[in-house]
Coordinates of C-alpha atoms in Angstrom, one line a residue:
M230 CA -105.0 -22.8 13.7
P231 CA -106.0 -21.9 17.3
P232 CA -103.0 -21.0 19.6
W233 CA -104.1 -23.6 22.1
R234 CA -102.3 -26.9 21.9
C235 CA -102.0 -29.8 24.2
C236 CA -98.7 -29.5 26.1
S237 CA -98.3 -33.2 26.9
P238 CA -98.3 -36.2 24.5
S239 CA -101.7 -37.8 24.0
W240 CA -102.2 -41.5 23.5
K241 CA -103.6 -40.7 20.1
S242 CA -101.2 -38.0 18.8
P243 CA -98.1 -36.4 20.3
R244 CA -99.2 -32.8 19.6
R245 CA -102.9 -33.0 18.8
R246 CA -105.0 -29.8 18.8
V247 CA -107.6 -29.3 21.5
T248 CA -110.5 -27.0 21.5
R249 CA -110.5 -24.4 24.1
V250 CA -113.5 -24.4 26.4
P251 CA -114.6 -20.8 27.2
G252 CA -113.6 -19.9 30.7
E253 CA -111.0 -22.7 30.9
P254 CA -107.3 -21.9 30.7
P255 CA -105.0 -23.2 28.0
C256 CA -103.0 -26.3 28.8
G257 CA -99.9 -24.3 29.8
Q258 CA -101.9 -22.6 32.5
E259 CA -103.4 -25.9 33.7
G260 CA -99.8 -27.1 34.2
A261 CA -99.2 -24.0 36.3
R262 CA -102.1 -25.2 38.6
L263 CA -100.3 -28.5 39.0
G264 CA -97.2 -26.5 40.1
T265 CA -99.4 -24.7 42.6
S266 CA -100.3 -28.1 44.1
R267 CA -96.6 -28.8 44.6
L268 CA -96.1 -25.4 46.1
T269 CA -99.0 -26.0 48.5
S270 CA -97.4 -29.3 49.6
L271 CA -94.2 -27.3 50.4
H272 CA -96.1 -24.9 52.5
F273 CA -97.6 -27.7 54.5
Q274 CA -94.2 -29.2 55.1
I275 CA -92.9 -25.9 56.4
V276 CA -95.9 -25.6 58.8
A277 CA -95.6 -29.3 60.0
R278 CA -91.8 -29.0 60.5
G279 CA -92.4 -25.9 62.7
L280 CA -95.0 -27.7 64.8
I281 CA -92.8 -30.8 65.2
A282 CA -89.7 -28.6 66.1
R283 CA -91.7 -26.9 68.9
G284 CA -93.3 -30.2 70.0
A285 CA -96.7 -28.6 69.5
R286 CA -99.9 -30.4 68.7
G287 CA -101.7 -29.0 65.8
A288 CA -104.3 -29.2 63.0
I289 CA -104.0 -28.5 59.3
V290 CA -107.1 -28.2 57.1
N291 CA -106.7 -28.3 53.4
V292 CA -109.4 -27.0 51.0
S293 CA -110.3 -29.4 48.2
S294 CA -113.6 -29.7 46.3
Q295 CA -116.4 -32.1 45.7
A296 CA -114.7 -32.4 42.3
S297 CA -112.1 -34.6 43.9
Q298 CA -114.7 -37.3 44.2
R299 CA -116.9 -36.8 41.1
A300 CA -115.9 -36.3 37.5
L301 CA -117.0 -33.0 36.0
T302 CA -117.1 -32.4 32.3
N303 CA -114.4 -30.0 31.1
H304 CA -112.7 -30.0 34.5
S305 CA -110.1 -32.8 34.1
V306 CA -107.1 -30.9 35.6
Y307 CA -109.2 -29.4 38.4
C308 CA -110.6 -32.8 39.4
A309 CA -107.2 -34.4 39.3
T310 CA -105.5 -31.8 41.4
K311 CA -108.3 -31.8 44.0
G312 CA -108.0 -35.6 44.1
A313 CA -104.3 -35.2 44.7
M314 CA -105.1 -32.8 47.5
D315 CA -107.4 -35.4 49.2
M316 CA -104.6 -38.0 49.0
L317 CA -102.0 -35.6 50.2
T318 CA -104.3 -35.0 53.2
K319 CA -104.4 -38.8 54.0
V320 CA -100.7 -39.2 53.6
M321 CA -100.0 -36.2 55.8
A322 CA -102.4 -37.5 58.5
L323 CA -100.6 -40.8 58.4
E324 CA -97.2 -39.3 58.7
L325 CA -98.0 -36.4 61.1
G326 CA -100.4 -38.3 63.4
P327 CA -97.6 -39.7 65.6
H328 CA -96.6 -36.0 66.2
K329 CA -100.1 -35.2 67.4
I330 CA -100.8 -33.2 64.2
R331 CA -104.2 -33.8 62.6
V332 CA -104.8 -33.2 58.9
N333 CA -108.2 -33.0 57.3
T334 CA -109.7 -31.5 54.2
V335 CA -113.0 -29.9 53.4
N336 CA -114.7 -30.6 50.1
P337 CA -117.1 -27.8 49.2
T338 CA -119.5 -27.5 46.3
V339 CA -119.6 -24.2 44.4
V340 CA -119.0 -21.4 47.0
M341 CA -120.6 -18.0 46.4
T342 CA -117.3 -16.1 46.5
P343 CA -117.0 -13.3 43.9
M344 CA -115.4 -15.8 41.5
G345 CA -118.2 -18.4 42.3
K346 CA -120.9 -15.7 41.6
A347 CA -119.2 -14.7 38.3
N348 CA -118.8 -18.3 37.1
W349 CA -122.2 -19.6 38.1
S350 CA -124.4 -16.5 37.4
D351 CA -125.8 -18.1 34.2
P352 CA -129.1 -19.6 35.4
L353 CA -128.9 -22.5 32.9
K354 CA -125.4 -23.4 34.0
A355 CA -126.3 -23.1 37.7
K356 CA -129.5 -25.1 37.3
A357 CA -127.5 -28.2 36.0
M358 CA -125.4 -28.2 39.1
L359 CA -128.1 -27.2 41.5
D360 CA -130.3 -30.0 40.3
R361 CA -127.6 -32.4 41.6
I362 CA -127.5 -30.8 45.1
P363 CA -130.3 -32.1 47.3
L364 CA -130.4 -28.9 49.4
G365 CA -130.8 -27.0 46.2
R366 CA -128.3 -24.2 46.8
F367 CA -124.6 -23.4 46.5
A368 CA -122.5 -22.9 49.6
E369 CA -121.8 -19.6 51.2
V370 CA -118.3 -18.8 52.5
Q371 CA -119.5 -19.0 56.1
N372 CA -120.6 -22.6 55.5
V373 CA -117.0 -23.6 54.6
V374 CA -115.5 -21.5 57.4
D375 CA -117.7 -23.1 60.0
V376 CA -116.5 -26.6 59.1
I377 CA -112.8 -25.5 58.9
L378 CA -113.1 -24.0 62.4
F379 CA -114.6 -27.2 63.7
L380 CA -111.7 -29.2 62.2
L381 CA -109.2 -26.9 63.7
S382 CA -110.8 -27.1 67.1
D383 CA -110.4 -29.6 69.9
Q384 CA -114.0 -30.7 69.3
S385 CA -112.6 -32.7 66.4
S386 CA -109.6 -34.1 68.3
M387 CA -110.2 -37.7 67.0
T388 CA -110.7 -36.7 63.4
T389 CA -107.7 -36.9 61.0
G390 CA -107.3 -38.0 57.4
S391 CA -110.9 -37.2 56.6
A392 CA -112.5 -35.4 53.7
V393 CA -115.5 -33.5 54.9
P394 CA -118.1 -32.6 52.3
V395 CA -119.7 -29.1 52.5
D396 CA -121.8 -29.8 49.4
G397 CA -125.5 -29.8 50.3
G398 CA -125.6 -33.5 49.6
F399 CA -124.0 -33.5 46.1
L400 CA -121.8 -36.5 46.9
A401 CA -124.8 -38.4 48.1
T402 CA -126.4 -38.3 44.7

């Protein structure tokens, strides 16, 4: 019997066995990622409270993923937590807007960080994703940074509650 078991009850069986997908964490670690989302929310609350206390305008940019808006096989927890990040962004924009604090999110495709390169170096795996990106390439870190800097700047002073794709057109397909 493999050590990986589903940590939460299933609609089929309370403790059914699941097969572990190579490269994916066991269920207990997925739960830890959900905890990370709660921790991230706490960080944003601290930042927002500081801005409000000082009476300062501000901008917060969350980093989500194209996976918040498209289902990806073997990425259920990742897609769900990124979807939660997008909704957190909208709620924060609604609640913090009256304090002149803008909140947006960027939704990149695969980004060629060291982890992105390691996870997408297999040409067969990469091809399946690249075939869904009209521009035919993954994002570089600078592509995401440029959009974040724009959203933090006064040039986007009327933008809040938005999810900005940095995905080469993936979400358009």
